[in-house]
Amino acid sequence: MQQLTISDNRRYFLSSGQPFFYLADTLWSAFTNISLEEWAVYLDYRRSQGFNVLQMNMLQQWDASGTDLDYKPFPVLEDGSFDFYTLNTGYFERAEQMVQMAVDKGFVPALVLLWCNYIPDTWAARLREEKKMPLDAVAPYVEYVTEKFSRFHPIYIVSGDTDFPSERANAYYETALRLVKERSPHCLTTLHIQGRLGDIPDTFATDPNLDFYMYQSGHNIEFQHKAYELAMEFNQKPHTRPVLNSEPCYEQMGYSRRVYGRFKRADVRKVAWQSLLSGAGAGITYGAHGIWSWHKKGKRFGVTGEGFDSPYEWSQALKFEGAWDYGFAKWVFETYQLVDIQPWEIVLNNTQEIRAAATPAVDRVAVYIPINTVVTLNADLSGYELTMIDLENRRFAKPAVTLQDQKTVLGMHDFEGDVLVLGVKKP
């Protein structure tokens, strides 16, 4: 069972004192939609791909796919709302069993406590007329969850997709964050915030109980540049914490707002590398459209909220190739020792799409080039051993390199997709 901690410079995660690259999959609907037999199949497959964290909603996900299972965290009242003052112990005991199975396979559970649809005033609350959780029900619920799950050393994701709209809403998250750290100081904490949001209230930004930053570049096709822009923004905040993109565009997710189109493998991979090399190098989260909602053919899938197109069946979505790309990113970070890599503003091309980063000692360098072009870098890399990786096919090559006026020029390569150039300083 792994217990994660934060590095001394507060830039990355540690497990047993060693750097830990956070590679998560998105399973918001795990505890309501997945049978134990399906869970066992899923865990074995994701473990083989190198995943080590599972992001799950502790409560019922508001936009999950339909299911024949009938697992609810609270009793349902006659009007269809939850009795938030009464916990369904059978639900949580089953969730405990699923977490135990995951931990036994080497995963770190990352549990969302309060998704925004349960909280008044949030953007999701305004779309749903269902009753919200009363503030005085938060403490008994959080105390119960920490008592039951903290022995697994989970990450507690206090908020889910929130926009921090009011002091009334923020009081829910403040209560939960405080209680988690009082009762489970050994567990890391974070906030999952609304897509494209870069600001969090000062009360959280300055709170020593908050251990790391999550941001969400999201699923809107017009704002995919937020992957690197938010990485830089959170990386430069006055209170230094590890940063990761916890919800990039999901593979085969339909563009939000009912816009025609789906995110392909290359889109998902691009967001990952742009995030990792722009200040969010502590890790990355993957998502497959059909896994997060645990979809089965013939079951409903609503358009509440973002308005996404229909998911794939979960067993199909499990095999999307992009998950292997994310596992490969983890392998690159671990093999090339890119822990604590930081943005390096050396790209002279007229685009922000090309991203560069280096370790603090500048002994390892990485450059992500999404589209083939000649790239000019404002740095002399003649003293580095350079390797180019064709990320689509995972082929390795020597890049064409010239030096002009102390600037490194990477020539056109022979691959058709995106590439990663890695440099290791020669002895």
Tab-separated table of C-alpha atoms in Angstrom, residues 2-426:
chain	number	residue	atom	x	y	z
A	2	GLN	CA	1.530	3.289	-1.136
A	3	GLN	CA	1.499	6.455	0.922
A	4	LEU	CA	2.268	9.525	-1.135
A	5	THR	CA	4.082	12.578	0.203
A	6	ILE	CA	5.332	15.845	-1.320
A	7	SER	CA	8.949	16.597	-2.227
A	8	ASP	CA	10.906	19.134	-0.182
A	9	ASN	CA	10.702	21.707	-2.980
A	10	ARG	CA	6.943	21.033	-3.277
A	11	ARG	CA	7.077	20.262	-6.987
A	12	TYR	CA	6.393	16.527	-7.242
A	13	PHE	CA	5.180	13.430	-5.406
A	14	LEU	CA	7.157	10.846	-3.470
A	15	SER	CA	6.383	7.247	-2.592
A	16	SER	CA	8.703	5.637	-0.029
A	17	GLY	CA	11.039	8.560	-0.581
A	18	GLN	CA	11.280	8.036	-4.362
A	19	PRO	CA	9.797	10.218	-7.117
A	20	PHE	CA	6.266	9.166	-8.036
A	21	PHE	CA	4.789	10.090	-11.421
A	22	TYR	CA	1.032	10.459	-10.936
A	23	LEU	CA	-0.688	8.606	-13.822
A	24	ALA	CA	-4.418	8.469	-13.177
A	25	ASP	CA	-7.452	7.159	-14.989
A	26	THR	CA	-10.877	8.791	-14.672
A	27	LEU	CA	-13.581	6.626	-13.076
A	28	TRP	CA	-16.102	9.067	-11.700
A	29	SER	CA	-18.887	6.448	-11.773
A	30	ALA	CA	-17.000	3.512	-10.287
A	31	PHE	CA	-18.973	2.892	-7.111
A	32	THR	CA	-22.427	3.012	-8.717
A	33	ASN	CA	-21.930	1.459	-12.148
A	34	ILE	CA	-19.229	-1.220	-12.050
A	35	SER	CA	-19.749	-4.838	-11.027
A	36	LEU	CA	-16.973	-6.512	-9.045
A	37	GLU	CA	-16.272	-8.849	-11.971
A	38	GLU	CA	-15.871	-5.917	-14.359
A	39	TRP	CA	-13.743	-4.129	-11.780
A	40	ALA	CA	-11.269	-7.009	-11.628
A	41	VAL	CA	-10.899	-7.009	-15.431
A	42	TYR	CA	-10.439	-3.255	-15.506
A	43	LEU	CA	-7.815	-3.174	-12.751
A	44	ASP	CA	-5.653	-5.829	-14.398
A	45	TYR	CA	-5.701	-4.043	-17.755
A	46	ARG	CA	-4.905	-0.568	-16.460
A	47	ARG	CA	-2.173	-1.926	-14.201
A	48	SER	CA	-0.518	-3.507	-17.251
A	49	GLN	CA	-0.469	-0.051	-18.893
A	50	GLY	CA	1.354	1.572	-15.979
A	51	PHE	CA	-1.490	3.479	-14.337
A	52	ASN	CA	-1.043	4.013	-10.597
A	53	VAL	CA	-3.905	6.350	-9.499
A	54	LEU	CA	-7.677	6.036	-9.923
A	55	GLN	CA	-9.861	9.166	-9.694
A	56	MET	CA	-13.317	8.194	-8.388
A	57	ASN	CA	-16.361	10.066	-7.145
A	58	MET	CA	-17.252	8.954	-3.634
A	59	LEU	CA	-20.905	9.812	-4.319
A	60	GLN	CA	-23.168	9.146	-7.291
A	61	GLN	CA	-21.914	10.928	-10.410
A	62	TRP	CA	-24.566	13.270	-11.763
A	63	ASP	CA	-23.909	12.489	-15.454
A	64	ALA	CA	-23.053	8.795	-15.232
A	65	SER	CA	-24.456	6.392	-17.803
A	66	GLY	CA	-27.528	4.374	-16.933
A	67	THR	CA	-27.014	1.153	-15.001
A	68	ASP	CA	-28.955	-1.910	-13.871
A	69	LEU	CA	-27.131	-1.773	-10.558
A	70	ASP	CA	-28.880	-0.058	-7.659
A	71	TYR	CA	-26.184	1.344	-5.386
A	72	LYS	CA	-26.920	4.682	-3.739
A	73	PRO	CA	-24.846	6.482	-1.078
A	74	PHE	CA	-27.973	7.719	0.751
A	75	PRO	CA	-31.590	6.523	1.037
A	76	VAL	CA	-33.910	7.964	-1.601
A	77	LEU	CA	-36.899	9.924	-0.278
A	78	GLU	CA	-40.397	9.916	-1.786
A	79	ASP	CA	-39.666	13.058	-3.813
A	80	GLY	CA	-36.604	11.378	-5.367
A	81	SER	CA	-34.022	13.344	-3.384
A	82	PHE	CA	-31.389	11.917	-1.058
A	83	ASP	CA	-31.672	11.785	2.712
A	84	PHE	CA	-28.210	13.256	3.257
A	85	TYR	CA	-28.360	12.697	7.006
A	86	THR	CA	-28.516	8.905	6.657
A	87	LEU	CA	-25.606	7.037	5.130
A	88	ASN	CA	-26.252	3.851	3.171
A	89	THR	CA	-23.610	1.709	4.839
A	90	GLY	CA	-24.011	-1.078	2.270
A	91	TYR	CA	-22.978	1.315	-0.504
A	92	PHE	CA	-19.842	2.396	1.318
A	93	GLU	CA	-18.933	-1.143	2.310
A	94	ARG	CA	-19.046	-2.168	-1.346
A	95	ALA	CA	-16.961	0.880	-2.274
A	96	GLU	CA	-14.507	-0.151	0.444
A	97	GLN	CA	-14.241	-3.586	-1.157
A	98	MET	CA	-13.519	-2.015	-4.544
A	99	VAL	CA	-10.867	0.272	-3.079
A	100	GLN	CA	-9.258	-2.700	-1.340
A	101	MET	CA	-9.102	-4.553	-4.670
A	102	ALA	CA	-7.501	-1.515	-6.316
A	103	VAL	CA	-4.951	-1.001	-3.550
A	104	ASP	CA	-4.045	-4.689	-3.694
A	105	LYS	CA	-3.154	-4.141	-7.362
A	106	GLY	CA	-0.901	-1.202	-6.513
A	107	PHE	CA	-3.241	1.729	-7.229
A	108	VAL	CA	-3.596	4.877	-5.145
A	109	PRO	CA	-7.288	5.818	-4.782
A	110	ALA	CA	-8.138	9.483	-5.360
A	111	LEU	CA	-11.606	10.052	-3.911
A	112	VAL	CA	-13.786	13.067	-4.698
A	113	LEU	CA	-15.785	14.033	-1.626
A	114	LEU	CA	-18.163	16.770	-2.830
A	115	TRP	CA	-18.982	16.992	-6.534
A	116	CYS	CA	-20.374	20.414	-7.342
A	117	ASN	CA	-23.924	19.265	-8.159
A	118	TYR	CA	-24.395	18.509	-4.431
A	119	ILE	CA	-23.371	22.046	-3.437
A	120	PRO	CA	-25.633	25.153	-3.659
A	121	ASP	CA	-24.805	28.042	-6.024
A	122	THR	CA	-22.372	26.096	-8.252
A	123	TRP	CA	-22.758	25.998	-12.016
A	124	ALA	CA	-24.057	22.418	-11.834
A	125	ALA	CA	-26.497	23.269	-9.046
A	126	ARG	CA	-28.067	25.885	-11.304
A	127	LEU	CA	-28.791	23.208	-13.923
A	128	ARG	CA	-30.388	20.750	-11.538
A	129	GLU	CA	-33.428	21.257	-9.325
A	130	GLU	CA	-32.556	18.364	-7.020
A	131	LYS	CA	-32.076	19.142	-3.338
A	132	LYS	CA	-28.540	19.984	-2.267
A	133	MET	CA	-26.625	18.545	0.626
A	134	PRO	CA	-27.230	20.616	3.793
A	135	LEU	CA	-24.049	22.111	5.217
A	136	ASP	CA	-24.540	20.390	8.555
A	137	ALA	CA	-24.582	16.996	6.772
A	138	VAL	CA	-21.040	17.495	5.456
A	139	ALA	CA	-19.175	16.799	8.708
A	140	PRO	CA	-20.869	13.451	9.534
A	141	TYR	CA	-20.358	12.299	5.938
A	142	VAL	CA	-16.670	13.306	5.768
A	143	GLU	CA	-15.975	11.838	9.197
A	144	TYR	CA	-17.515	8.543	8.133
A	145	VAL	CA	-15.579	8.426	4.859
A	146	THR	CA	-12.236	9.221	6.472
A	147	GLU	CA	-12.829	6.623	9.169
A	148	LYS	CA	-13.597	3.993	6.555
A	149	PHE	CA	-11.110	4.813	3.779
A	150	SER	CA	-8.098	6.606	5.259
A	151	ARG	CA	-6.385	3.313	6.080
A	152	PHE	CA	-5.860	2.994	2.297
A	153	HIS	CA	-3.843	6.288	2.234
A	154	PRO	CA	-6.086	7.807	-0.435
A	155	ILE	CA	-5.831	11.237	-1.980
A	156	TYR	CA	-8.905	13.216	-0.947
A	157	ILE	CA	-10.139	15.408	-3.794
A	158	VAL	CA	-12.285	17.715	-1.711
A	159	SER	CA	-14.245	19.381	-4.521
A	160	GLY	CA	-15.511	18.096	-7.845
A	161	ASP	CA	-15.665	20.379	-10.908
A	162	THR	CA	-16.451	23.425	-8.796
A	163	ASP	CA	-16.369	27.102	-9.693
A	164	PHE	CA	-16.275	28.482	-6.100
A	165	PRO	CA	-19.315	30.713	-6.771
A	166	SER	CA	-20.068	31.966	-3.255
A	167	GLU	CA	-19.019	31.973	0.381
A	168	ARG	CA	-21.919	29.634	1.049
A	169	ALA	CA	-20.591	27.071	-1.423
A	170	ASN	CA	-16.975	27.504	-0.305
A	171	ALA	CA	-17.984	26.736	3.294
A	172	TYR	CA	-18.707	23.147	2.229
A	173	TYR	CA	-15.201	22.673	0.856
A	174	GLU	CA	-13.576	24.492	3.772
A	175	THR	CA	-15.360	22.180	6.208
A	176	ALA	CA	-14.372	19.047	4.322
A	177	LEU	CA	-10.736	20.099	3.847
A	178	ARG	CA	-10.319	20.939	7.513
A	179	LEU	CA	-11.895	17.675	8.685
A	180	VAL	CA	-9.830	15.539	6.331
A	181	LYS	CA	-6.559	16.967	7.628
A	182	GLU	CA	-7.668	16.812	11.247
A	183	ARG	CA	-8.656	13.155	10.983
A	184	SER	CA	-6.232	11.948	8.295
A	185	PRO	CA	-3.130	14.150	8.239
A	186	HIS	CA	-1.232	11.428	6.352
A	187	CYS	CA	-3.553	11.726	3.315
A	188	LEU	CA	-2.882	14.238	0.543
A	189	THR	CA	-5.575	16.735	-0.432
A	190	THR	CA	-6.468	18.734	-3.510
A	191	LEU	CA	-9.360	20.451	-5.295
A	192	HIS	CA	-10.842	19.433	-8.640
A	193	ILE	CA	-12.007	22.680	-10.233
A	194	GLN	CA	-14.119	23.675	-13.193
A	195	GLY	CA	-12.674	23.474	-16.675
A	196	ARG	CA	-10.524	26.398	-17.815
A	197	LEU	CA	-10.569	27.948	-14.331
A	198	GLY	CA	-7.232	29.303	-13.149
A	199	ASP	CA	-8.162	31.113	-9.951
A	200	ILE	CA	-8.989	29.574	-6.604
A	201	PRO	CA	-10.098	31.643	-3.601
A	202	ASP	CA	-7.322	32.874	-1.320
A	203	THR	CA	-8.791	30.921	1.552
A	204	PHE	CA	-7.757	27.730	-0.278
A	205	ALA	CA	-4.647	29.036	-2.026
A	206	THR	CA	-3.090	29.940	1.331
A	207	ASP	CA	-4.437	26.966	3.281
A	208	PRO	CA	-1.608	24.683	4.494
A	209	ASN	CA	-4.093	21.823	4.414
A	210	LEU	CA	-4.088	21.895	0.597
A	211	ASP	CA	-1.266	19.728	-0.729
A	212	PHE	CA	-1.297	20.073	-4.522
A	213	TYR	CA	-3.003	21.779	-7.457
A	214	MET	CA	-5.289	20.162	-9.988
A	215	TYR	CA	-6.542	22.068	-12.996
A	216	GLN	CA	-8.822	20.990	-15.835
A	217	SER	CA	-8.164	21.965	-19.451
A	218	GLY	CA	-11.454	20.292	-20.313
A	219	HIS	CA	-13.410	19.175	-23.345
A	220	ASN	CA	-14.239	22.367	-25.225
A	221	ILE	CA	-12.520	22.275	-28.624
A	222	GLU	CA	-11.987	26.057	-28.613
A	223	PHE	CA	-9.949	26.085	-25.415
A	224	GLN	CA	-7.417	23.271	-25.725
A	225	HIS	CA	-4.621	25.846	-25.369
A	226	LYS	CA	-5.600	25.975	-21.693
A	227	ALA	CA	-3.603	22.772	-21.237
A	228	TYR	CA	-0.323	24.691	-21.289
A	229	GLU	CA	-1.616	28.099	-20.227
A	230	LEU	CA	-3.095	26.818	-16.961
A	231	ALA	CA	-0.022	24.683	-16.328
A	232	MET	CA	2.126	27.814	-16.423
A	233	GLU	CA	-0.354	29.770	-14.312
A	234	PHE	CA	-0.527	27.225	-11.499
A	235	ASN	CA	3.202	26.564	-11.654
A	236	GLN	CA	3.849	30.252	-10.970
A	237	LYS	CA	1.410	30.727	-8.094
A	238	PRO	CA	2.939	32.241	-4.932
A	239	HIS	CA	2.272	29.096	-2.909
A	240	THR	CA	4.272	26.372	-4.630
A	241	ARG	CA	2.622	22.971	-4.893
A	242	PRO	CA	2.812	20.055	-7.345
A	243	VAL	CA	0.652	20.715	-10.430
A	244	LEU	CA	-1.165	18.316	-12.734
A	245	ASN	CA	-3.867	18.410	-15.385
A	246	SER	CA	-6.571	16.280	-13.753
A	247	GLU	CA	-9.081	16.407	-16.595
A	248	PRO	CA	-7.741	16.945	-20.106
A	249	CYS	CA	-9.936	16.141	-23.074
A	250	TYR	CA	-11.016	12.499	-22.942
A	251	GLU	CA	-10.309	10.152	-25.818
A	252	GLN	CA	-13.342	9.887	-28.148
A	253	MET	CA	-15.283	12.397	-26.048
A	254	GLY	CA	-17.602	14.491	-28.165
A	255	TYR	CA	-16.758	18.185	-28.153
A	256	SER	CA	-18.731	19.936	-25.448
A	257	ARG	CA	-21.766	22.159	-26.102
A	258	ARG	CA	-23.013	19.528	-28.577
A	259	VAL	CA	-20.433	20.614	-31.143
A	260	TYR	CA	-19.873	17.961	-33.805
A	261	GLY	CA	-16.573	16.111	-33.468
A	262	ARG	CA	-14.623	13.889	-31.097
A	263	PHE	CA	-11.177	14.098	-29.517
A	264	LYS	CA	-8.864	11.571	-31.129
A	265	ARG	CA	-5.825	9.806	-29.754
A	266	ALA	CA	-3.475	12.484	-31.135
A	267	ASP	CA	-5.495	15.282	-29.478
A	268	VAL	CA	-5.346	13.567	-26.109
A	269	ARG	CA	-1.619	12.896	-26.405
A	270	LYS	CA	-0.924	16.493	-27.404
A	271	VAL	CA	-2.680	17.846	-24.318
A	272	ALA	CA	-0.686	15.488	-22.101
A	273	TRP	CA	2.726	16.560	-23.359
A	274	GLN	CA	1.857	20.244	-23.512
A	275	SER	CA	0.703	20.056	-19.884
A	276	LEU	CA	3.702	18.088	-18.669
A	277	LEU	CA	6.263	20.441	-20.227
A	278	SER	CA	4.543	23.673	-19.189
A	279	GLY	CA	4.655	23.386	-15.408
A	280	ALA	CA	2.303	20.476	-14.709
A	281	GLY	CA	5.011	17.844	-14.578
A	282	ALA	CA	3.874	16.083	-11.396
A	283	GLY	CA	1.702	13.786	-13.493
A	284	ILE	CA	-1.272	13.572	-15.818
A	285	THR	CA	-4.781	12.096	-15.866
A	286	TYR	CA	-6.249	10.141	-18.769
A	287	GLY	CA	-9.911	9.763	-19.633
A	288	ALA	CA	-11.788	7.500	-22.043
A	289	HIS	CA	-15.332	8.326	-23.138
A	290	GLY	CA	-17.182	5.291	-21.871
A	291	ILE	CA	-14.943	4.535	-18.894
A	292	TRP	CA	-15.593	7.644	-16.777
A	293	SER	CA	-19.368	7.117	-17.039
A	294	TRP	CA	-19.057	3.297	-17.307
A	295	HIS	CA	-21.320	3.059	-20.312
A	296	LYS	CA	-23.094	-0.042	-21.588
A	297	LYS	CA	-24.834	-0.382	-24.911
A	298	GLY	CA	-28.508	0.426	-24.773
A	299	LYS	CA	-28.230	2.465	-21.582
A	300	ARG	CA	-29.097	6.118	-21.400
A	301	PHE	CA	-26.535	8.876	-21.515
A	302	GLY	CA	-27.888	12.364	-20.966
A	303	VAL	CA	-26.644	15.712	-22.211
A	304	THR	CA	-26.923	17.469	-18.841
A	305	GLY	CA	-24.192	20.017	-18.304
A	306	GLU	CA	-21.566	20.037	-21.045
A	307	GLY	CA	-23.699	18.193	-23.642
A	308	PHE	CA	-21.332	15.477	-24.888
A	309	ASP	CA	-22.005	13.010	-27.694
A	310	SER	CA	-22.729	9.350	-26.867
A	311	PRO	CA	-19.984	7.267	-25.207
A	312	TYR	CA	-18.503	3.992	-26.390
A	313	GLU	CA	-19.303	0.820	-24.479
A	314	TRP	CA	-16.887	0.519	-21.541
A	315	SER	CA	-15.108	-2.602	-22.798
A	316	GLN	CA	-14.374	-0.828	-26.107
A	317	ALA	CA	-13.281	2.381	-24.394
A	318	LEU	CA	-10.926	0.406	-22.158
A	319	LYS	CA	-8.873	-0.530	-25.242
A	320	PHE	CA	-8.435	2.961	-26.702
A	321	GLU	CA	-4.827	3.372	-27.806
A	322	GLY	CA	-4.367	6.726	-26.085
A	323	ALA	CA	-4.109	5.063	-22.692
A	324	TRP	CA	-0.911	3.391	-23.867
A	325	ASP	CA	0.413	6.821	-24.912
A	326	TYR	CA	-0.105	8.055	-21.367
A	327	GLY	CA	1.632	4.993	-19.977
A	328	PHE	CA	4.500	5.729	-22.355
A	329	ALA	CA	4.708	9.302	-21.060
A	330	LYS	CA	5.134	7.908	-17.556
A	331	TRP	CA	7.858	5.571	-18.839
A	332	VAL	CA	9.697	8.501	-20.460
A	333	PHE	CA	9.542	10.585	-17.284
A	334	GLU	CA	10.835	7.720	-15.162
A	335	THR	CA	13.474	6.459	-17.598
A	336	TYR	CA	14.906	9.888	-18.421
A	337	GLN	CA	14.570	11.117	-14.821
A	338	LEU	CA	12.506	14.150	-15.716
A	339	VAL	CA	11.211	14.646	-12.200
A	340	ASP	CA	10.866	18.347	-11.316
A	341	ILE	CA	11.082	19.362	-14.964
A	342	GLN	CA	10.211	23.040	-15.420
A	343	PRO	CA	9.216	25.137	-18.455
A	344	TRP	CA	12.149	26.521	-20.432
A	345	GLU	CA	11.319	29.491	-22.657
A	346	ILE	CA	13.714	28.767	-25.510
A	347	VAL	CA	11.363	28.141	-28.460
A	348	LEU	CA	11.775	30.915	-31.046
A	349	ASN	CA	9.066	29.737	-33.442
A	350	ASN	CA	5.989	31.936	-33.678
A	351	THR	CA	3.746	29.552	-31.741
A	352	GLN	CA	3.101	28.472	-28.171
A	353	GLU	CA	2.099	24.977	-29.277
A	354	ILE	CA	5.726	23.818	-29.207
A	355	ARG	CA	6.721	23.332	-25.565
A	356	ALA	CA	10.159	22.996	-23.985
A	357	ALA	CA	11.251	22.146	-20.442
A	358	ALA	CA	14.375	21.263	-18.506
A	359	THR	CA	15.387	19.879	-15.146
A	360	PRO	CA	16.680	22.397	-12.551
A	361	ALA	CA	20.293	21.479	-13.372
A	362	VAL	CA	19.503	21.731	-17.114
A	363	ASP	CA	21.109	18.319	-17.566
A	364	ARG	CA	17.962	16.940	-19.221
A	365	VAL	CA	15.852	18.734	-21.790
A	366	ALA	CA	12.560	17.892	-23.478
A	367	VAL	CA	10.899	19.561	-26.479
A	368	TYR	CA	7.416	18.633	-27.720
A	369	ILE	CA	6.685	19.369	-31.399
A	370	PRO	CA	3.047	18.648	-32.314
A	371	ILE	CA	3.331	19.405	-36.061
A	372	ASN	CA	6.407	18.840	-38.238
A	373	THR	CA	8.405	21.996	-38.825
A	374	VAL	CA	11.898	23.406	-38.416
A	375	VAL	CA	12.279	24.407	-34.774
A	376	THR	CA	14.752	27.032	-33.553
A	377	LEU	CA	15.758	26.983	-29.896
A	378	ASN	CA	17.475	29.842	-28.118
A	379	ALA	CA	19.987	27.510	-26.484
A	380	ASP	CA	23.150	25.695	-27.454
A	381	LEU	CA	22.362	21.987	-27.179
A	382	SER	CA	25.570	20.791	-28.842
A	383	GLY	CA	26.661	19.324	-25.523
A	384	TYR	CA	23.603	17.060	-25.284
A	385	GLU	CA	22.862	13.589	-26.596
A	386	LEU	CA	19.595	14.149	-28.464
A	387	THR	CA	16.940	11.544	-29.228
A	388	MET	CA	13.712	12.038	-31.160
A	389	ILE	CA	10.646	9.892	-30.409
A	390	ASP	CA	7.802	9.408	-32.875
A	391	LEU	CA	5.028	9.431	-30.264
A	392	GLU	CA	2.353	7.800	-32.417
A	393	ASN	CA	4.416	4.713	-33.215
A	394	ARG	CA	6.973	4.997	-30.393
A	395	ARG	CA	9.940	4.871	-32.765
A	396	PHE	CA	13.290	6.406	-31.846
A	397	ALA	CA	15.575	8.399	-34.157
A	398	LYS	CA	18.456	10.844	-34.206
A	399	PRO	CA	17.209	14.355	-35.008
A	400	ALA	CA	18.782	16.534	-37.666
A	401	VAL	CA	20.540	19.275	-35.676
A	402	THR	CA	22.566	22.334	-36.644
A	403	LEU	CA	23.963	25.200	-34.588
A	404	GLN	CA	23.527	28.785	-35.787
A	405	ASP	CA	24.699	31.749	-33.700
A	406	GLN	CA	24.497	29.727	-30.466
A	407	LYS	CA	20.966	28.657	-31.371
A	408	THR	CA	19.975	25.019	-31.937
A	409	VAL	CA	17.989	24.289	-35.081
A	410	LEU	CA	16.018	21.047	-35.256
A	411	GLY	CA	15.385	20.199	-38.903
A	412	MET	CA	12.313	18.612	-40.426
A	413	HIS	CA	11.958	14.975	-39.400
A	414	ASP	CA	10.645	11.920	-41.262
A	415	PHE	CA	7.597	11.238	-39.077
A	416	GLU	CA	4.053	12.316	-39.867
A	417	GLY	CA	2.840	12.985	-36.338
A	418	ASP	CA	4.004	14.646	-33.152
A	419	VAL	CA	7.464	14.048	-31.727
A	420	LEU	CA	9.338	14.477	-28.479
A	421	VAL	CA	12.996	15.485	-28.538
A	422	LEU	CA	14.933	14.480	-25.428
A	423	GLY	CA	18.369	15.768	-24.550
A	424	VAL	CA	20.737	14.348	-21.943
A	425	LYS	CA	23.838	16.394	-21.162
A	426	LYS	CA	27.041	14.605	-22.077
